[in-house]
């Protein structure tokens, strides 16, 4: 009788340890999730892969960044970065390029293509889209952070820091050809 009670106690203890390990220990073995990647296909025979991430500017305001990789089924691709601030933040210039500053101090310019995307005027003055196709290949592969400098309609700038892990995901998204991507889910260096 004592032996059965001892076995039951051991099983209960073992199950408790397993449950605690699953809830506390297992998440530390997995790399952190940064954001979700989604895919859409439209009628013009292109696939759009999206990577969304929330970023903050120098004042602590929240910005939604959406990296868009458009793949034409007949070949070719483009990579865009869409930035949207919360209502009440400064309006972003409709014509000025986005300035990208690397950790090494290199300054790059991404053309503002908002006028091509949104008819007449952007529905939100804090929503702009930039052609990032020529920016990503110029960023190093060491996954270092970058800074985005957005020109406002008032003539000032808004600086948004982009962590190196997000830059790494943008580069991985840009490597996608059809449904084959390099670098997604790879451990961080």
PDB file of C-alpha atoms in Angstrom, residues 4 25 54 91 99 101 109 115 120 172 181:
ATOM      1  CA  UNK A   4       1.485   2.525  -4.406  1.00  0.00           C
ATOM      2  CA  UNK A  25      11.799  26.685 -19.157  1.00  0.00           C
ATOM      3  CA  UNK A  54       5.950  48.689 -33.935  1.00  0.00           C
ATOM      4  CA  UNK A  91       2.461  65.254 -40.458  1.00  0.00           C
ATOM      5  CA  UNK A  99      16.862  59.478 -44.651  1.00  0.00           C
ATOM      6  CA  UNK A 101      21.451  56.537 -41.119  1.00  0.00           C
ATOM      7  CA  UNK A 109      17.961  58.216 -49.121  1.00  0.00           C
ATOM      8  CA  UNK A 115       2.118  60.303 -54.204  1.00  0.00           C
ATOM      9  CA  UNK A 120      -4.613  63.015 -54.401  1.00  0.00           C
ATOM     10  CA  UNK A 172      15.345  38.150 -44.854  1.00  0.00           C
ATOM     11  CA  UNK A 181      12.848  32.789 -48.219  1.00  0.00           C
TER      12      UNK A 181
END
